[in-house]
Amino acid sequence: MREGSGAVSKEWQYLMLSREEKIYSFLLRNQKAVEIHCEDKRQTGLGSIYIGKIKNIAKHIQAAFVEIAPGEVCYLPLEDFKNPVFTKKGSSKRPQAGDELLVQVSREGIKTKLPSVTTSLSLHGKYAVLARGRQQTGVSAKLPLKERERLLKVMEEVLDTEDGEEKDWGWILRTNAGAATPGQLKAELLRLKNQYETLMSHAFHRTCFTCLLECPPVYLSRLSDLYAASVDEFLTDDEELYGKMRKYLSEYQPEDLPKLSFYSDSLLRMHKLYSLEHQLELALRERVWMDSGAYLVIQPTEALTVMDVNTGKYEGGKDKEKTFLKINLQAAREVARQIRLRNLSGIIIVDFINMEKDESKKELLETLEGFLKRDPIHTTLVDMTKLSLVEITRQKKEKPLAECVRDHKAF
């Protein structure tokens, strides 16, 4: 329990609130939002595995449409049609309407787009991913080389204790694995292996539309996605949510259970203490001011998101190149922060202030790339165009924050 009065000394905190039919999650560093998420309480978890039925094949868009429940259709790109597990197959060697197979929900529906599924099954833990169709072990590129080498040696010791049977799956070690003890890593590997073997043994004895693996809601499974070494505290002021978080941590990551606290101060509510309403409001504004007096303008469109860097109230010296570089470098940090904070994805175009010198442009791109690499979601700095526009792409996994909280008053 936590009474919650006074200053809070934790550097990294993960706060969860329940409001009407929504769950709000805030990842804070020194009480400043780094990520904000909003999910429907009734939303099913990504990663759930079903016995689906191919409804039809759309060759012109190279996709199949798969029904995972009566009337619930999902999109399956044919390029994701790898190592399929058919539970009922027609006469054709190619996928065809009527085939029944295992599919895993890989992306929620966004606007008019259907949810996406894949036949490349994987089971996610805090430290590792069991991936069907791979034969080797991969390690997160975000970890230093020496750490990756150490983890591969740990994996060799773990795998040596297993029998020599041929497997149709392999491992991917997540960034969190760097903070795991060999015992914690081994325990999770065994849990995922047993889960996979149980799932596959049941698959051929169940009817179509059966959910073989129902994953926890996204707002809970995200607790496993947070970098373990950095989060000091999980905190909520909702009793029901506290119970769900406690149950999830107990089952999937018991080592983090001591980090869970319940905020119970009725005189100073948790969202007031941490200014969560104000932080959410700032994350939805079109204009973002920086300490220098310069600002960003962020405008999402249907096809992409545009960010524009403006000098604003900044008063620099006579050397324009030096002044513009200083503003752009500060903007680079804020651009990376806002992309993650607002959960922007797809194509992002940033119009920095034009600079003449190639060395200034190079320094800007290197600085921006360094900030983007801190994002846990795969983000790529593509290049700077001839018009000095910087192109960025970010993997689509969830709806942007603005779409999630549209027409919903949180507090």
PDB file of N, CA, C and O in Angstrom, residues 234-275:
ATOM      1  N   PHE A 234       5.185  -0.156 -10.154  1.00  0.00           N
ATOM      2  CA  PHE A 234       3.887  -0.229 -10.812  1.00  0.00           C
ATOM      3  C   PHE A 234       2.860   0.292  -9.798  1.00  0.00           C
ATOM      4  O   PHE A 234       2.832  -0.176  -8.659  1.00  0.00           O
ATOM      5  N   LEU A 235       2.023   1.220 -10.229  1.00  0.00           N
ATOM      6  CA  LEU A 235       1.138   1.891  -9.280  1.00  0.00           C
ATOM      7  C   LEU A 235      -0.255   2.082  -9.875  1.00  0.00           C
ATOM      8  O   LEU A 235      -0.401   2.458 -11.047  1.00  0.00           O
ATOM      9  N   THR A 236      -1.295   1.807  -9.065  1.00  0.00           N
ATOM     10  CA  THR A 236      -2.669   2.062  -9.472  1.00  0.00           C
ATOM     11  C   THR A 236      -3.487   2.458  -8.249  1.00  0.00           C
ATOM     12  O   THR A 236      -3.125   2.119  -7.120  1.00  0.00           O
ATOM     13  N   ASP A 237      -4.595   3.158  -8.509  1.00  0.00           N
ATOM     14  CA  ASP A 237      -5.484   3.552  -7.408  1.00  0.00           C
ATOM     15  C   ASP A 237      -6.840   2.858  -7.527  1.00  0.00           C
ATOM     16  O   ASP A 237      -7.794   3.225  -6.863  1.00  0.00           O
ATOM     17  N   ASP A 238      -6.931   1.850  -8.396  1.00  0.00           N
ATOM     18  CA  ASP A 238      -8.171   1.123  -8.617  1.00  0.00           C
ATOM     19  C   ASP A 238      -8.034  -0.300  -8.067  1.00  0.00           C
ATOM     20  O   ASP A 238      -7.134  -1.034  -8.468  1.00  0.00           O
ATOM     21  N   GLU A 239      -8.919  -0.682  -7.157  1.00  0.00           N
ATOM     22  CA  GLU A 239      -8.792  -1.981  -6.485  1.00  0.00           C
ATOM     23  C   GLU A 239      -8.910  -3.153  -7.463  1.00  0.00           C
ATOM     24  O   GLU A 239      -8.156  -4.127  -7.378  1.00  0.00           O
ATOM     25  N   GLU A 240      -9.873  -3.070  -8.372  1.00  0.00           N
ATOM     26  CA  GLU A 240     -10.044  -4.162  -9.338  1.00  0.00           C
ATOM     27  C   GLU A 240      -8.824  -4.292 -10.244  1.00  0.00           C
ATOM     28  O   GLU A 240      -8.337  -5.393 -10.513  1.00  0.00           O
ATOM     29  N   LEU A 241      -8.316  -3.158 -10.694  1.00  0.00           N
ATOM     30  CA  LEU A 241      -7.142  -3.157 -11.553  1.00  0.00           C
ATOM     31  C   LEU A 241      -5.913  -3.653 -10.796  1.00  0.00           C
ATOM     32  O   LEU A 241      -5.073  -4.391 -11.335  1.00  0.00           O
ATOM     33  N   TYR A 242      -5.818  -3.261  -9.535  1.00  0.00           N
ATOM     34  CA  TYR A 242      -4.709  -3.737  -8.688  1.00  0.00           C
ATOM     35  C   TYR A 242      -4.738  -5.266  -8.596  1.00  0.00           C
ATOM     36  O   TYR A 242      -3.694  -5.929  -8.695  1.00  0.00           O
ATOM     37  N   GLY A 243      -5.926  -5.834  -8.428  1.00  0.00           N
ATOM     38  CA  GLY A 243      -6.041  -7.287  -8.351  1.00  0.00           C
ATOM     39  C   GLY A 243      -5.615  -7.962  -9.639  1.00  0.00           C
ATOM     40  O   GLY A 243      -4.931  -9.001  -9.617  1.00  0.00           O
ATOM     41  N   LYS A 244      -5.991  -7.391 -10.784  1.00  0.00           N
ATOM     42  CA  LYS A 244      -5.610  -7.963 -12.078  1.00  0.00           C
ATOM     43  C   LYS A 244      -4.100  -7.861 -12.304  1.00  0.00           C
ATOM     44  O   LYS A 244      -3.470  -8.797 -12.811  1.00  0.00           O
ATOM     45  N   MET A 245      -3.513  -6.714 -11.924  1.00  0.00           N
ATOM     46  CA  MET A 245      -2.070  -6.529 -12.079  1.00  0.00           C
ATOM     47  C   MET A 245      -1.315  -7.512 -11.187  1.00  0.00           C
ATOM     48  O   MET A 245      -0.313  -8.110 -11.594  1.00  0.00           O
ATOM     49  N   ARG A 246      -1.807  -7.676  -9.974  1.00  0.00           N
ATOM     50  CA  ARG A 246      -1.165  -8.599  -9.030  1.00  0.00           C
ATOM     51  C   ARG A 246      -1.214 -10.041  -9.554  1.00  0.00           C
ATOM     52  O   ARG A 246      -0.227 -10.774  -9.491  1.00  0.00           O
ATOM     53  N   LYS A 247      -2.372 -10.430 -10.093  1.00  0.00           N
ATOM     54  CA  LYS A 247      -2.517 -11.785 -10.630  1.00  0.00           C
ATOM     55  C   LYS A 247      -1.605 -11.994 -11.828  1.00  0.00           C
ATOM     56  O   LYS A 247      -0.953 -13.040 -11.956  1.00  0.00           O
ATOM     57  N   TYR A 248      -1.535 -10.992 -12.707  1.00  0.00           N
ATOM     58  CA  TYR A 248      -0.684 -11.101 -13.896  1.00  0.00           C
ATOM     59  C   TYR A 248       0.788 -11.221 -13.514  1.00  0.00           C
ATOM     60  O   TYR A 248       1.504 -12.091 -14.018  1.00  0.00           O
ATOM     61  N   LEU A 249       1.238 -10.337 -12.627  1.00  0.00           N
ATOM     62  CA  LEU A 249       2.640 -10.374 -12.216  1.00  0.00           C
ATOM     63  C   LEU A 249       2.965 -11.684 -11.497  1.00  0.00           C
ATOM     64  O   LEU A 249       4.044 -12.259 -11.695  1.00  0.00           O
ATOM     65  N   SER A 250       2.052 -12.168 -10.678  1.00  0.00           N
ATOM     66  CA  SER A 250       2.284 -13.422  -9.948  1.00  0.00           C
ATOM     67  C   SER A 250       2.475 -14.585 -10.909  1.00  0.00           C
ATOM     68  O   SER A 250       3.315 -15.460 -10.678  1.00  0.00           O
ATOM     69  N   GLU A 251       1.716 -14.575 -12.004  1.00  0.00           N
ATOM     70  CA  GLU A 251       1.769 -15.691 -12.939  1.00  0.00           C
ATOM     71  C   GLU A 251       2.921 -15.591 -13.920  1.00  0.00           C
ATOM     72  O   GLU A 251       3.591 -16.580 -14.208  1.00  0.00           O
ATOM     73  N   TYR A 252       3.173 -14.375 -14.436  1.00  0.00           N
ATOM     74  CA  TYR A 252       4.132 -14.233 -15.535  1.00  0.00           C
ATOM     75  C   TYR A 252       5.482 -13.648 -15.134  1.00  0.00           C
ATOM     76  O   TYR A 252       6.484 -13.929 -15.774  1.00  0.00           O
ATOM     77  N   GLN A 253       5.527 -12.815 -14.127  1.00  0.00           N
ATOM     78  CA  GLN A 253       6.797 -12.213 -13.732  1.00  0.00           C
ATOM     79  C   GLN A 253       6.811 -11.943 -12.226  1.00  0.00           C
ATOM     80  O   GLN A 253       6.789 -10.788 -11.791  1.00  0.00           O
ATOM     81  N   PRO A 254       6.842 -13.012 -11.437  1.00  0.00           N
ATOM     82  CA  PRO A 254       6.758 -12.867  -9.969  1.00  0.00           C
ATOM     83  C   PRO A 254       7.881 -12.036  -9.365  1.00  0.00           C
ATOM     84  O   PRO A 254       7.713 -11.452  -8.296  1.00  0.00           O
ATOM     85  N   GLU A 255       9.018 -11.959 -10.059  1.00  0.00           N
ATOM     86  CA  GLU A 255      10.128 -11.164  -9.534  1.00  0.00           C
ATOM     87  C   GLU A 255       9.791  -9.678  -9.469  1.00  0.00           C
ATOM     88  O   GLU A 255      10.440  -8.907  -8.748  1.00  0.00           O
ATOM     89  N   ASP A 256       8.771  -9.239 -10.236  1.00  0.00           N
ATOM     90  CA  ASP A 256       8.380  -7.833 -10.236  1.00  0.00           C
ATOM     91  C   ASP A 256       7.218  -7.528  -9.286  1.00  0.00           C
ATOM     92  O   ASP A 256       6.812  -6.375  -9.161  1.00  0.00           O
ATOM     93  N   LEU A 257       6.694  -8.540  -8.632  1.00  0.00           N
ATOM     94  CA  LEU A 257       5.556  -8.344  -7.730  1.00  0.00           C
ATOM     95  C   LEU A 257       5.845  -7.333  -6.614  1.00  0.00           C
ATOM     96  O   LEU A 257       4.972  -6.518  -6.262  1.00  0.00           O
ATOM     97  N   PRO A 258       7.068  -7.321  -6.028  1.00  0.00           N
ATOM     98  CA  PRO A 258       7.353  -6.320  -4.982  1.00  0.00           C
ATOM     99  C   PRO A 258       7.289  -4.874  -5.481  1.00  0.00           C
ATOM    100  O   PRO A 258       7.198  -3.941  -4.670  1.00  0.00           O
ATOM    101  N   LYS A 259       7.323  -4.666  -6.805  1.00  0.00           N
ATOM    102  CA  LYS A 259       7.267  -3.310  -7.354  1.00  0.00           C
ATOM    103  C   LYS A 259       5.835  -2.766  -7.417  1.00  0.00           C
ATOM    104  O   LYS A 259       5.636  -1.574  -7.667  1.00  0.00           O
ATOM    105  N   LEU A 260       4.856  -3.637  -7.214  1.00  0.00           N
ATOM    106  CA  LEU A 260       3.462  -3.233  -7.331  1.00  0.00           C
ATOM    107  C   LEU A 260       2.977  -2.561  -6.042  1.00  0.00           C
ATOM    108  O   LEU A 260       3.154  -3.096  -4.951  1.00  0.00           O
ATOM    109  N   SER A 261       2.360  -1.387  -6.190  1.00  0.00           N
ATOM    110  CA  SER A 261       1.828  -0.656  -5.036  1.00  0.00           C
ATOM    111  C   SER A 261       0.410  -0.193  -5.327  1.00  0.00           C
ATOM    112  O   SER A 261       0.038   0.039  -6.487  1.00  0.00           O
ATOM    113  N   PHE A 262      -0.368  -0.047  -4.245  1.00  0.00           N
ATOM    114  CA  PHE A 262      -1.727   0.483  -4.369  1.00  0.00           C
ATOM    115  C   PHE A 262      -1.758   1.880  -3.762  1.00  0.00           C
ATOM    116  O   PHE A 262      -1.364   2.082  -2.614  1.00  0.00           O
ATOM    117  N   TYR A 263      -2.210   2.853  -4.548  1.00  0.00           N
ATOM    118  CA  TYR A 263      -2.276   4.241  -4.089  1.00  0.00           C
ATOM    119  C   TYR A 263      -3.618   4.467  -3.393  1.00  0.00           C
ATOM    120  O   TYR A 263      -4.680   4.287  -3.998  1.00  0.00           O
ATOM    121  N   SER A 264      -3.583   4.865  -2.129  1.00  0.00           N
ATOM    122  CA  SER A 264      -4.824   4.904  -1.345  1.00  0.00           C
ATOM    123  C   SER A 264      -5.099   6.242  -0.658  1.00  0.00           C
ATOM    124  O   SER A 264      -5.953   6.318   0.220  1.00  0.00           O
ATOM    125  N   ASP A 265      -4.412   7.293  -1.048  1.00  0.00           N
ATOM    126  CA  ASP A 265      -4.626   8.601  -0.420  1.00  0.00           C
ATOM    127  C   ASP A 265      -5.857   9.268  -1.042  1.00  0.00           C
ATOM    128  O   ASP A 265      -5.833   9.697  -2.193  1.00  0.00           O
ATOM    129  N   SER A 266      -6.956   9.365  -0.283  1.00  0.00           N
ATOM    130  CA  SER A 266      -8.197   9.950  -0.804  1.00  0.00           C
ATOM    131  C   SER A 266      -8.166  11.477  -0.805  1.00  0.00           C
ATOM    132  O   SER A 266      -8.985  12.123  -1.466  1.00  0.00           O
ATOM    133  N   LEU A 267      -7.230  12.077  -0.066  1.00  0.00           N
ATOM    134  CA  LEU A 267      -7.144  13.537  -0.003  1.00  0.00           C
ATOM    135  C   LEU A 267      -6.434  14.117  -1.221  1.00  0.00           C
ATOM    136  O   LEU A 267      -6.750  15.229  -1.664  1.00  0.00           O
ATOM    137  N   LEU A 268      -5.457  13.391  -1.733  1.00  0.00           N
ATOM    138  CA  LEU A 268      -4.744  13.824  -2.932  1.00  0.00           C
ATOM    139  C   LEU A 268      -4.760  12.671  -3.915  1.00  0.00           C
ATOM    140  O   LEU A 268      -3.991  11.728  -3.795  1.00  0.00           O
ATOM    141  N   ARG A 269      -5.653  12.726  -4.899  1.00  0.00           N
ATOM    142  CA  ARG A 269      -5.816  11.637  -5.843  1.00  0.00           C
ATOM    143  C   ARG A 269      -4.563  11.440  -6.680  1.00  0.00           C
ATOM    144  O   ARG A 269      -3.805  12.379  -6.926  1.00  0.00           O
ATOM    145  N   MET A 270      -4.364  10.214  -7.108  1.00  0.00           N
ATOM    146  CA  MET A 270      -3.140   9.871  -7.833  1.00  0.00           C
ATOM    147  C   MET A 270      -2.986  10.705  -9.110  1.00  0.00           C
ATOM    148  O   MET A 270      -1.892  11.211  -9.414  1.00  0.00           O
ATOM    149  N   HIS A 271      -4.066  10.900  -9.852  1.00  0.00           N
ATOM    150  CA  HIS A 271      -3.935  11.641 -11.112  1.00  0.00           C
ATOM    151  C   HIS A 271      -3.627  13.113 -10.863  1.00  0.00           C
ATOM    152  O   HIS A 271      -3.035  13.787 -11.708  1.00  0.00           O
ATOM    153  N   LYS A 272      -3.994  13.619  -9.665  1.00  0.00           N
ATOM    154  CA  LYS A 272      -3.650  14.998  -9.319  1.00  0.00           C
ATOM    155  C   LYS A 272      -2.190  15.107  -8.914  1.00  0.00           C
ATOM    156  O   LYS A 272      -1.486  16.046  -9.297  1.00  0.00           O
ATOM    157  N   LEU A 273      -1.728  14.157  -8.118  1.00  0.00           N
ATOM    158  CA  LEU A 273      -0.341  14.186  -7.657  1.00  0.00           C
ATOM    159  C   LEU A 273       0.633  14.180  -8.833  1.00  0.00           C
ATOM    160  O   LEU A 273       1.642  14.899  -8.823  1.00  0.00           O
ATOM    161  N   TYR A 274       0.322  13.372  -9.844  1.00  0.00           N
ATOM    162  CA  TYR A 274       1.236  13.237 -10.982  1.00  0.00           C
ATOM    163  C   TYR A 274       0.825  14.089 -12.180  1.00  0.00           C
ATOM    164  O   TYR A 274       1.415  13.963 -13.256  1.00  0.00           O
ATOM    165  N   SER A 275      -0.189  14.947 -12.012  1.00  0.00           N
ATOM    166  CA  SER A 275      -0.652  15.845 -13.093  1.00  0.00           C
ATOM    167  C   SER A 275      -0.938  15.073 -14.382  1.00  0.00           C
ATOM    168  O   SER A 275      -0.579  15.505 -15.480  1.00  0.00           O
TER     169      SER A 275
END
